[in-house]
Tab-separated table of C-alpha atoms and ligand atoms in Angstrom:
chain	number	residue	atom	x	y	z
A	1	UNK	CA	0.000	0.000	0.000
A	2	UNK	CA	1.472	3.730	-1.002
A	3	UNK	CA	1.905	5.969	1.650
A	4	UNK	CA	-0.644	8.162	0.015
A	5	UNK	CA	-3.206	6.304	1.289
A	6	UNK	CA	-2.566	7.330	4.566
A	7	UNK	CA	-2.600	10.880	3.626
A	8	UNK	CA	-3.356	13.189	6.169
A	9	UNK	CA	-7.012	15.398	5.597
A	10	UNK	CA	-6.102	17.049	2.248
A	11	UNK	CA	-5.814	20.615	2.260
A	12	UNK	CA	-7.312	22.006	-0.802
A	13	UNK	CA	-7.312	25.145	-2.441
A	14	UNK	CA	-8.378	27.860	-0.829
A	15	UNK	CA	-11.163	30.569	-1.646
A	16	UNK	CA	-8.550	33.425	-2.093
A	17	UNK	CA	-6.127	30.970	-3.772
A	18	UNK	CA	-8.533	29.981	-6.029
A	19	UNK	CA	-9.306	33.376	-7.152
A	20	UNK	CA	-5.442	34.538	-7.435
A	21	UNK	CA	-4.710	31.674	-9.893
A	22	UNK	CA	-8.129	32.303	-11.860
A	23	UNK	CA	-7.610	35.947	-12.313
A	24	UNK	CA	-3.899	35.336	-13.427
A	25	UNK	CA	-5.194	32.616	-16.158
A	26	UNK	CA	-8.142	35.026	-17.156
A	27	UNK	CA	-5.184	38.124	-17.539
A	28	UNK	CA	-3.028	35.669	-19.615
A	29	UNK	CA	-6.064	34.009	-21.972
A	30	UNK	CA	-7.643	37.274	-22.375
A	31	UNK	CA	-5.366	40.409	-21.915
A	32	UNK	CA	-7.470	41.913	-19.878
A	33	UNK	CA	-7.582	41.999	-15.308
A	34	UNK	CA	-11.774	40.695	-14.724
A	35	UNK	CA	-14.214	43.108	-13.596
A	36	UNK	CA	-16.186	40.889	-11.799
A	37	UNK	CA	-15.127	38.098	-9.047
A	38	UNK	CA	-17.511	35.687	-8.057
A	39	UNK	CA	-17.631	32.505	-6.107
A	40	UNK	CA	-20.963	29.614	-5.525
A	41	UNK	CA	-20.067	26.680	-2.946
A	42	UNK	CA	-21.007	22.865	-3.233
A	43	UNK	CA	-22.691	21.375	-0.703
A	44	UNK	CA	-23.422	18.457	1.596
A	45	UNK	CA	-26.530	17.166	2.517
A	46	UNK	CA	-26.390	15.744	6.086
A	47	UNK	CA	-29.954	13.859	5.672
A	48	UNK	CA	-33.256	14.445	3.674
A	49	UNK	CA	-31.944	12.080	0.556
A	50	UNK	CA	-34.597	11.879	-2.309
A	51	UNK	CA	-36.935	13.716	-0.467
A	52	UNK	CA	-36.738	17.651	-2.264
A	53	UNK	CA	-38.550	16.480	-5.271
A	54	UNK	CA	-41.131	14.821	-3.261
A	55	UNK	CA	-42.137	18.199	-1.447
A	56	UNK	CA	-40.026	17.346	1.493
A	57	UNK	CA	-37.877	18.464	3.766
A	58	UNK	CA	-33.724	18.707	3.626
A	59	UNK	CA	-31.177	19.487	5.246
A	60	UNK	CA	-27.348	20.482	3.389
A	61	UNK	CA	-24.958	23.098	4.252
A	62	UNK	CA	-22.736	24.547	1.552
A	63	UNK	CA	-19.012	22.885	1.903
A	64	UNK	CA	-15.603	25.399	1.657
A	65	UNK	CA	-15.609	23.738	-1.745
A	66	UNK	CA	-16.452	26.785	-4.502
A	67	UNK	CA	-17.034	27.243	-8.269
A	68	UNK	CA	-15.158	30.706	-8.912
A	69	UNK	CA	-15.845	32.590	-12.200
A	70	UNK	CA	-14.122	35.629	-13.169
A	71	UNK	CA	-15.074	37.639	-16.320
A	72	UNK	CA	-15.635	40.812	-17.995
A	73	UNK	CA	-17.203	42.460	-20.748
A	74	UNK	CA	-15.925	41.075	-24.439
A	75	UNK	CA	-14.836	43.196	-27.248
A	76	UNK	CA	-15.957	41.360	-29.575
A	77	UNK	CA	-19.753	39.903	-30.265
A	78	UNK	CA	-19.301	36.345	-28.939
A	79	UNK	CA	-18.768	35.604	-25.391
A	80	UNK	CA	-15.736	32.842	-24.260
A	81	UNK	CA	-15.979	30.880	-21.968
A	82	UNK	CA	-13.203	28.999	-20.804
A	83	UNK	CA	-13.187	25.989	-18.081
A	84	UNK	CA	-9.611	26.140	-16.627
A	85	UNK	CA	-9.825	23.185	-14.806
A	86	UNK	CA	-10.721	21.109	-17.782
A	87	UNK	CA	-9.135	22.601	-20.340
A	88	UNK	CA	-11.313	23.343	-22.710
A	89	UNK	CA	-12.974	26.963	-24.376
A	90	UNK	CA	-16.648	27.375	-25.425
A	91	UNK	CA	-18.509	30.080	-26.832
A	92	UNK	CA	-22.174	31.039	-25.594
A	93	UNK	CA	-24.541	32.766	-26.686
A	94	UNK	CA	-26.086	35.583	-25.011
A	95	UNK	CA	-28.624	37.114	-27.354
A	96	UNK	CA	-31.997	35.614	-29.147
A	97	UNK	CA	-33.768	32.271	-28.881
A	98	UNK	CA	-31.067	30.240	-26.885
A	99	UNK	CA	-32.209	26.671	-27.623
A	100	UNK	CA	-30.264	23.092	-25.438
A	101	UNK	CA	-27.655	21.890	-27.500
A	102	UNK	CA	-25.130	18.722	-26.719
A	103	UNK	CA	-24.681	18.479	-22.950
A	104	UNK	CA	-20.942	19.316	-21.571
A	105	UNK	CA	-19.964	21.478	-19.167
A	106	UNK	CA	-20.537	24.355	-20.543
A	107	UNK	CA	-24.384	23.556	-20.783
A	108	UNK	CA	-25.037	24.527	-17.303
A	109	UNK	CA	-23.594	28.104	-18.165
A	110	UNK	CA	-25.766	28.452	-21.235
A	111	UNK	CA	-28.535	27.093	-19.770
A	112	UNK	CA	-28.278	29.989	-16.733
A	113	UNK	CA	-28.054	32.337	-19.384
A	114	UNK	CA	-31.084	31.361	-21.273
A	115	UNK	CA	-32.516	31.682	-18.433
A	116	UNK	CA	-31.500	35.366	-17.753
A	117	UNK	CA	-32.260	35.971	-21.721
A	118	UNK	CA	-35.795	34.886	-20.905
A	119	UNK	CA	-36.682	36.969	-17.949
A	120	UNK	CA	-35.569	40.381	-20.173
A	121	UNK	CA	-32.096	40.843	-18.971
A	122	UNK	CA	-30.779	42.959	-21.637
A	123	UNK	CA	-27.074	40.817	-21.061
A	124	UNK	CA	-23.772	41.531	-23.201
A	125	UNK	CA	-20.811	39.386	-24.856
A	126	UNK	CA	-18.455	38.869	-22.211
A	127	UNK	CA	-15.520	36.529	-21.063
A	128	UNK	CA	-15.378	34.026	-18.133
A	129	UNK	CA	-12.726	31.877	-16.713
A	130	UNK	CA	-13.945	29.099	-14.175
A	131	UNK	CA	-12.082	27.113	-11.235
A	132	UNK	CA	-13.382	24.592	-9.013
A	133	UNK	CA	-12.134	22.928	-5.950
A	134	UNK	CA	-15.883	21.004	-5.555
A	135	UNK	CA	-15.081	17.188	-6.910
A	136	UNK	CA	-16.799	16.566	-10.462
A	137	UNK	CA	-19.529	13.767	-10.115
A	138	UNK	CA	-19.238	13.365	-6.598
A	139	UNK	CA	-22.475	14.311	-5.452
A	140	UNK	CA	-22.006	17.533	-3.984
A	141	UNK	CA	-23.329	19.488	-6.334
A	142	UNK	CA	-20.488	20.811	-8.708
A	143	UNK	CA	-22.863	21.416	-11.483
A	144	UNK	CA	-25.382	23.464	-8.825
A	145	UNK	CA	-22.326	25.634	-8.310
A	146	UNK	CA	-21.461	26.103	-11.435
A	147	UNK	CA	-25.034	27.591	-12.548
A	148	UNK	CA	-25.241	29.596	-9.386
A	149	UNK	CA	-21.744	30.899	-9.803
A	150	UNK	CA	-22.697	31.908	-13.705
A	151	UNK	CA	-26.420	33.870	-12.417
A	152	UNK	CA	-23.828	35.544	-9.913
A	153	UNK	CA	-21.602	36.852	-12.919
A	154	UNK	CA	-24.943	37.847	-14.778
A	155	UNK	CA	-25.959	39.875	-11.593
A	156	UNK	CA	-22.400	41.313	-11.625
A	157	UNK	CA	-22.691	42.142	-14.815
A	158	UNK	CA	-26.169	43.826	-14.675
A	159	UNK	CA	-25.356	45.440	-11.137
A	160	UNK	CA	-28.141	44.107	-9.701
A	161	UNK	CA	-29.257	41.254	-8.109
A	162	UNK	CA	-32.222	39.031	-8.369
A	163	UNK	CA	-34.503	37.789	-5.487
A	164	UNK	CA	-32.488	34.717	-4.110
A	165	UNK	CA	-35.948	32.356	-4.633
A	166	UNK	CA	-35.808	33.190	-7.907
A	167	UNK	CA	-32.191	33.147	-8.679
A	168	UNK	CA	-32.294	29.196	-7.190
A	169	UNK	CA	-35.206	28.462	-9.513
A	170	UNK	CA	-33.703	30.019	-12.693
A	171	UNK	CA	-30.305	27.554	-12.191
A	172	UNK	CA	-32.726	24.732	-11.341
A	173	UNK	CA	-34.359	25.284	-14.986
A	174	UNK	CA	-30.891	25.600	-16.511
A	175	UNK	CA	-30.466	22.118	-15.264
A	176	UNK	CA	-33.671	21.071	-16.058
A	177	UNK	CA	-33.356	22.326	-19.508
A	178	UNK	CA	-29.934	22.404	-20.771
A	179	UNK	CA	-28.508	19.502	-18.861
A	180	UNK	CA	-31.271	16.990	-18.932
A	181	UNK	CA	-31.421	16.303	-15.345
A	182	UNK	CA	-34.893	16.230	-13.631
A	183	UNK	CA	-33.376	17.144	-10.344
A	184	UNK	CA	-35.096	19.147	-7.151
A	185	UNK	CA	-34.509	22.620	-5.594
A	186	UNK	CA	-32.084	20.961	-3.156
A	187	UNK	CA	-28.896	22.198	-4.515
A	188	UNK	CA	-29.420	25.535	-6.202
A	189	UNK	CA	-30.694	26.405	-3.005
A	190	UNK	CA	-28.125	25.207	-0.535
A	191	UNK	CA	-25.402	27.238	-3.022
A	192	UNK	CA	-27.613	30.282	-3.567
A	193	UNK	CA	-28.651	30.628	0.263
A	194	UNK	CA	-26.337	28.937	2.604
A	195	UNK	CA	-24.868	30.841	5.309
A	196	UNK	CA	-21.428	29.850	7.307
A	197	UNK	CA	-22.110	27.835	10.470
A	198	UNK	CA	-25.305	27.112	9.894
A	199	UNK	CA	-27.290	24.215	8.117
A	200	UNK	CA	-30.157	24.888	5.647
A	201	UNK	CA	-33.361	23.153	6.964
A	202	UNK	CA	-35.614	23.802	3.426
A	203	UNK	CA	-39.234	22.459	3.200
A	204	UNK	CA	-38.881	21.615	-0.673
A	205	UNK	CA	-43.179	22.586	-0.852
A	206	UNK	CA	-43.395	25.965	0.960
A	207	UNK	CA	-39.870	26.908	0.064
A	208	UNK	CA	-39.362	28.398	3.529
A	209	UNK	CA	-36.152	27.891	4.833
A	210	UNK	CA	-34.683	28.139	8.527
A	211	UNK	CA	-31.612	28.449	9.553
A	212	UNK	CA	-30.161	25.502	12.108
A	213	UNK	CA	-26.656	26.626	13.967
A	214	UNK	CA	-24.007	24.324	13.343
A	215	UNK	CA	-21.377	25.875	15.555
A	216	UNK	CA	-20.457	23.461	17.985
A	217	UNK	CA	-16.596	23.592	17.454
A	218	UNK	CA	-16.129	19.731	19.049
A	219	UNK	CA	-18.191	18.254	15.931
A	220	UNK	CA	-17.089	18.524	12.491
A	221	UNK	CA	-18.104	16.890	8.955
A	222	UNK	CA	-16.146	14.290	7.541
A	223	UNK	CA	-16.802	13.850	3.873
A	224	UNK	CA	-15.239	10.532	2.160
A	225	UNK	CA	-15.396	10.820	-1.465
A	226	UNK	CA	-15.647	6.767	-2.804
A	227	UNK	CA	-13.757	8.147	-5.883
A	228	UNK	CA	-16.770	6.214	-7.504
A	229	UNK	CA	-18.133	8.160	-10.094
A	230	UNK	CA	-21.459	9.149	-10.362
A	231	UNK	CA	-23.387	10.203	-13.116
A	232	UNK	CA	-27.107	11.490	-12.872
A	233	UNK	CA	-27.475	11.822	-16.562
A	234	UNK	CA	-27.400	8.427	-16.940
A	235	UNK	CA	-31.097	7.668	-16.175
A	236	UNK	CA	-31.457	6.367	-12.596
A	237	UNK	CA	-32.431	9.763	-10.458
A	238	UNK	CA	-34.786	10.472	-13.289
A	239	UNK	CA	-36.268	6.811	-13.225
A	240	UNK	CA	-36.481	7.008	-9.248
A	241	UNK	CA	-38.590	10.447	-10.006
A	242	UNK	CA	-40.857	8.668	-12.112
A	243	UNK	CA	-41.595	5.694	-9.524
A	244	UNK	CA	-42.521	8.696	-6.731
A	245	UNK	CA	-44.364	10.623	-9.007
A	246	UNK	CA	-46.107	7.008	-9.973
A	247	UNK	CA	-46.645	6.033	-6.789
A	248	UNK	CA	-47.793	9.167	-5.339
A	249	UNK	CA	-50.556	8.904	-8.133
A	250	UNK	CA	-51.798	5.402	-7.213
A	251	UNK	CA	-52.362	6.800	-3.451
A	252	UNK	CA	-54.097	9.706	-4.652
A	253	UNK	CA	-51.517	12.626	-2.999
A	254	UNK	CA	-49.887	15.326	-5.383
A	255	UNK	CA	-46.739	14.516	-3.649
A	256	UNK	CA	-45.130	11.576	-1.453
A	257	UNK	CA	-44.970	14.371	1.722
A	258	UNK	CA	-48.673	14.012	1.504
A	259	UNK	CA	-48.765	10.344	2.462
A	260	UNK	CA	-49.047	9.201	6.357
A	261	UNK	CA	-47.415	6.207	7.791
A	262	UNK	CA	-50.670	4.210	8.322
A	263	UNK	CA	-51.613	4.834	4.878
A	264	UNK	CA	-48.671	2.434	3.590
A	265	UNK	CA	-49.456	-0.329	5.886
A	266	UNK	CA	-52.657	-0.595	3.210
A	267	UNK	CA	-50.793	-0.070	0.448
A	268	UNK	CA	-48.807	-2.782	-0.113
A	269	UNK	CA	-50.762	-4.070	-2.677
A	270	UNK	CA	-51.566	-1.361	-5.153
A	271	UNK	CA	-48.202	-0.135	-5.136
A	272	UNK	CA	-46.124	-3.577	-5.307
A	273	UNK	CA	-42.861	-4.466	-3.695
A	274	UNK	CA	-40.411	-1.694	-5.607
A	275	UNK	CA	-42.693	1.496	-5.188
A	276	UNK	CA	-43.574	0.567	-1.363
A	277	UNK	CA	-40.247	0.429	-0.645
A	278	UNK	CA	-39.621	4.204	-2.423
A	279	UNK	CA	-42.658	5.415	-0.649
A	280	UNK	CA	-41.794	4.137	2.711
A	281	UNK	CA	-38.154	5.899	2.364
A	282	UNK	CA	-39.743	9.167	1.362
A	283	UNK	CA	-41.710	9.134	4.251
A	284	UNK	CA	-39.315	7.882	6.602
A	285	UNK	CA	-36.860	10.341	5.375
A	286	UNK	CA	-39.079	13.432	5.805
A	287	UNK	CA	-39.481	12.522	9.397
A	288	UNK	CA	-35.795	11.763	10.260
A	289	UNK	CA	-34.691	15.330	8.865
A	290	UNK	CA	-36.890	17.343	10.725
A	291	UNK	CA	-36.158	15.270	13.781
A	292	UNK	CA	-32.219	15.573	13.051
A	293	UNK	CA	-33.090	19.224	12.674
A	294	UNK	CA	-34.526	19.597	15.963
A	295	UNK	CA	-31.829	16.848	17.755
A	296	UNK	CA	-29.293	19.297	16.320
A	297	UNK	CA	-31.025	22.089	17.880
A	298	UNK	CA	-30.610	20.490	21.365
A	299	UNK	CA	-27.106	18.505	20.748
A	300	UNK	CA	-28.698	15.429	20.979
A	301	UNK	CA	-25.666	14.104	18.983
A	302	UNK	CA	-26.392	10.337	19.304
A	303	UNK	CA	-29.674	10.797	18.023
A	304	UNK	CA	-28.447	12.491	14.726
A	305	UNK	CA	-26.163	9.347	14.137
A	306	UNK	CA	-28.425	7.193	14.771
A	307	UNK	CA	-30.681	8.691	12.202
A	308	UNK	CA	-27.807	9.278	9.760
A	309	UNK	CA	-27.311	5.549	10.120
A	310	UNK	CA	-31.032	4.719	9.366
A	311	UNK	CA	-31.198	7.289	6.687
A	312	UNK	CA	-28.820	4.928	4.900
A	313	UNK	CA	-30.296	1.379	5.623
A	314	UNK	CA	-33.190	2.983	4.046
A	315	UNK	CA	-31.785	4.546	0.974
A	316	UNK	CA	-29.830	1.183	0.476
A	317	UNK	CA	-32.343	-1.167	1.311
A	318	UNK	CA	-35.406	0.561	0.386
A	319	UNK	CA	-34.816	3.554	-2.300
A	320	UNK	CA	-31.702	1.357	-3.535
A	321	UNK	CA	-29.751	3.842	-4.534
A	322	UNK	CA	-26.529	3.446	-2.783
A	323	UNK	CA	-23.926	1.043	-4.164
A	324	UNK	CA	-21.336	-1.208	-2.753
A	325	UNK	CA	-18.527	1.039	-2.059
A	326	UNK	CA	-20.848	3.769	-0.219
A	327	UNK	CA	-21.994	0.878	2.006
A	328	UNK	CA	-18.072	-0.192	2.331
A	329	UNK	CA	-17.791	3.577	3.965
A	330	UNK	CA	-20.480	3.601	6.026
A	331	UNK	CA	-19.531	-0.334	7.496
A	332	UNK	CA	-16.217	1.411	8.266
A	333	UNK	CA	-16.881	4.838	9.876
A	334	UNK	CA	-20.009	2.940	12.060
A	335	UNK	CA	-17.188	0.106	12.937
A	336	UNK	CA	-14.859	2.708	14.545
A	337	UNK	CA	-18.121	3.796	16.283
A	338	UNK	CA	-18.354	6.033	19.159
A	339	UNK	CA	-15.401	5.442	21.138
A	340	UNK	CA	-13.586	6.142	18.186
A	341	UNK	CA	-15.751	9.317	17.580
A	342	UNK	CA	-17.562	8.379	15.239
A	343	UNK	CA	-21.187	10.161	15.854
A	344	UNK	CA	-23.023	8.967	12.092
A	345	UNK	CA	-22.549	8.239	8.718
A	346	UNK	CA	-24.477	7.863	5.502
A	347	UNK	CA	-24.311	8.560	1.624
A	348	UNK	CA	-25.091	11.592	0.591
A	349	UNK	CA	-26.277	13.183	-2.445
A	350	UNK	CA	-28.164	11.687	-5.201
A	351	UNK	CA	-26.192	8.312	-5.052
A	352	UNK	CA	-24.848	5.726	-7.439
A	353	UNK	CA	-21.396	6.715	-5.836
A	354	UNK	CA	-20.068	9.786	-4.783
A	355	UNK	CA	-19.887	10.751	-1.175
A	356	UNK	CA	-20.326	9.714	2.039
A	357	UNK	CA	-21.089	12.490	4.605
A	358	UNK	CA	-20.008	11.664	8.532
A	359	UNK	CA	-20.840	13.668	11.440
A	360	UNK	CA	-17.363	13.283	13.831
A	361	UNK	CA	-16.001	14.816	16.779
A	362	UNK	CA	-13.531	17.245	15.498
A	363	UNK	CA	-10.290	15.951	18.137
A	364	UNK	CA	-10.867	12.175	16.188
A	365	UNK	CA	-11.226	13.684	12.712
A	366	UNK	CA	-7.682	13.294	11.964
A	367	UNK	CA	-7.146	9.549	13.093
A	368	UNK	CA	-10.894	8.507	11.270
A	369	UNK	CA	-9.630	10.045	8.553
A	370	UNK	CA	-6.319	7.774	8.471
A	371	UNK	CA	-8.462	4.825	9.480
A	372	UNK	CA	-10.680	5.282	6.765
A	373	UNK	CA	-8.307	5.835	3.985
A	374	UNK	CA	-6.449	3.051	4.386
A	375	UNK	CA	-8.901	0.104	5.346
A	376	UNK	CA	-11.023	1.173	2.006
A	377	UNK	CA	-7.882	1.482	-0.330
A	378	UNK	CA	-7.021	-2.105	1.322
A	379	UNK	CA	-10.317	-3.564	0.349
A	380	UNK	CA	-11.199	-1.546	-3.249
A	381	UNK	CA	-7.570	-0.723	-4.697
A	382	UNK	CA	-9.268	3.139	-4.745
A	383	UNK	CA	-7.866	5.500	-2.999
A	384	UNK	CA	-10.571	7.794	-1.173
A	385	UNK	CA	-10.595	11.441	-1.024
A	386	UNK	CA	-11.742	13.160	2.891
A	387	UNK	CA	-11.883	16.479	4.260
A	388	UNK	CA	-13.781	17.700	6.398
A	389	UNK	CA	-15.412	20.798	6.093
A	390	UNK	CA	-17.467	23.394	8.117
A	391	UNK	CA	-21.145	25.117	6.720
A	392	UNK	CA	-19.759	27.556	4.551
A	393	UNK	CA	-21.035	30.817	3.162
A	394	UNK	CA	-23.322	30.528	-0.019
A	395	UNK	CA	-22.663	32.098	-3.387
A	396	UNK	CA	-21.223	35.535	-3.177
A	397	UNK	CA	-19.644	38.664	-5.341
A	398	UNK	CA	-15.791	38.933	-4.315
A	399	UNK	CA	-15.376	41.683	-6.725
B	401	GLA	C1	-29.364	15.304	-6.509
B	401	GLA	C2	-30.415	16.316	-6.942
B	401	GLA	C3	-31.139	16.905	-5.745
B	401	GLA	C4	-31.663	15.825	-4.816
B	401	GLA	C5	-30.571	14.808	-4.510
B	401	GLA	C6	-31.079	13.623	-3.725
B	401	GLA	O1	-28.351	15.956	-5.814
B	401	GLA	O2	-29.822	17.339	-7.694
B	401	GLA	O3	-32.172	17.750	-6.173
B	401	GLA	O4	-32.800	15.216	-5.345
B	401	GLA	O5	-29.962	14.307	-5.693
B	401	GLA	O6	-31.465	14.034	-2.463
């Protein structure tokens, strides 16, 4: 085994490092030092899996993980974009009927555009460089932060901002639209509205948030990346949609948040074995996040892991969305338990891979973080990637 996988917590890029080395590309690809500075976080989702489109509850933070665009106006009439971290240029449009076109990376900043286009914006060419220190595919929510970073430029750009509600929406559309991902409000919001120490408890049907401090210095989140990648393109999210929306039909509810526990236990039949099992998660799920919510409130920290831990039976067992390797993670972290300082574990994000998010005391982080690393490189041949990370602050102007 390389010493590598014993690495200590990694430290990545920082915010103001991140925008150093992006305005020094943008001066060298473009002549020019960027008007505008703007940054729009990842995030974690501590528990409320598969529940957003379902009307809901959640409840993510953003992570110090951020999408950082710089830009400025274009001489020309076409407007560059170039992805730094993937090497590659594209040109978008900014004028007329923008219509989806192949899906790469750059979709998600045309599709925020359109979006702009449609509401009246009277936008102009312009240039844009982009960094990222939030993992591609890993479930916390790199292509959210790219659209929310991009409708940050735009308000740069125009000088004014748009109502935060709306500004969510508009990304989730982009995604909708130019991406071809059916996904909820989840992670537009979480980038668009998260604030630093602080977790985002959203009801996905009123849209009401509330604020839930997350400031207790002795607990920290552990995120272990499964370096497994994830992909919700490819047809699963949007199939597990389609058996909610399906099942919340045969009960007769608009949405699965409409659906009491009793109800299921006469259910069985209509719904057969596969949709029971996605309704009882949803409703499960709802109930666990606004009781981790409130056991957060009060530090009941063994009742947050244990429903963290139940969170993921559930989204294994019932909503089958996890995979081996997520389940190899959670095994792990639950193993070293808590005498190790271990407080909870599950997957996080839309699944299929990606991430798992732990709740830890912050004195063990280090040593769970070594544990980790090694025992899963010993039993996949992949090397993880943790950090842990505090709620950050959600998508902001730097210049
Ligand atoms: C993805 C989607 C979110 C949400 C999660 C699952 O991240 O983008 O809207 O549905 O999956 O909770």
């Amino acid at each position: 085994m390389s010493d590598d996988a014993t690495a200590s917590i990694p430290t990545s890029l920082s915010l103001s490092k991140l925008c150093v080395e992006a305005t020094s590309q943008y001066v060298a690809r473009f002549a020019d030092e960027p008007q505008w500075i703007v940054a729009a976080p990842g995030r974690v989702n501590l528990i409320g899996e598969h529940t957003d489109y379902n009307g809901g509850s959640v409840l993510p933070a953003a992570i110090d993980r951020y999408v950082v665009m710089v830009g400025g106006p274009s001489d020309g009439d076409a407007s560059c974009i170039v992805g730094a971290d993937v090497d590659e240029e594209a040109v978008v449009q900014v004028t007329g009927a923008i219509k989806p076109g192949r899906i790469t990376w750059s979709s998600y900043v045309q599709g925020v555009v359109a979006g702009f286009v449609n509401r009246g914006e009277q936008l102009y060419p312009f240039n844009a460089l982009v960094r990222s220190s939030v993992p591609l595919g890993g479930g916390l929510s790199s292509s959210a932060a790219l659209e929310v970073a991009t409708a940050t430029l735009l308000e740069a750009m125009l000088g004014e901002e748009i109502l935060p509600l709306e500004k969510a929406l508009l990304c989730q559309e982009a995604e909708h639209k130019f991406a071809g991902v059916p996904c909820g409000i989840m992670d537009q919001f979480s980038s668009v509205l998260s604030q630093q120490d602080s977790l985002l408890l959203l009801d996905c049907r009123s849209q009401v948030v509330e604020f839930v401090p997350f400031d207790d210095p002795a607990v920290t989140i552990l995120i272990a990346n499964s370096n497994v990648k994830h992909e919700l393109t490819g047809g699963e999210y949007a199939q597990r949609r389609a058996e909610c929306e399906a099942a919340a039909k045969t009960l007769g509810v608009e949405t699965l948040r409409d659906v009491v526990s009793e109800q299921l236990e006469f259910a069985s039949e209509r719904l057969g074995s596969v949709n029971l099992g996605r309704v009882r998660h949803v409703v499960g799920e709802i109930q666990r996040t606004v009781d981790a919510a409130n056991a957060i409130r009060a530090g009941r920290w063994q009742e947050v892991g244990q429903l963290m831990y139940d969170s993921h039976a559930s989204l294994r067992d019932d909503f089958e969305v996890s995979c081996d390797e997520l389940n190899l993670l959670v095994e792990m972290t639950k193993e070293i338990g808590d005498a190790g300082g271990v407080i909870g574990s599950r997957m996080t994000g839309g699944g299929f891979g990606g991430c798992t998010v732990s709740l830890v005391r912050t004195n063990a982080a280090q040593s769970i973080t070594e544990v980790l690393a090694q025992r899963y490189f010993q039993q996949t041949g992949i090397q993880p990637t943790l950090f842990t990370t505090r709620p950050a602050r959600g998508a902001h102007r730097i210049k």
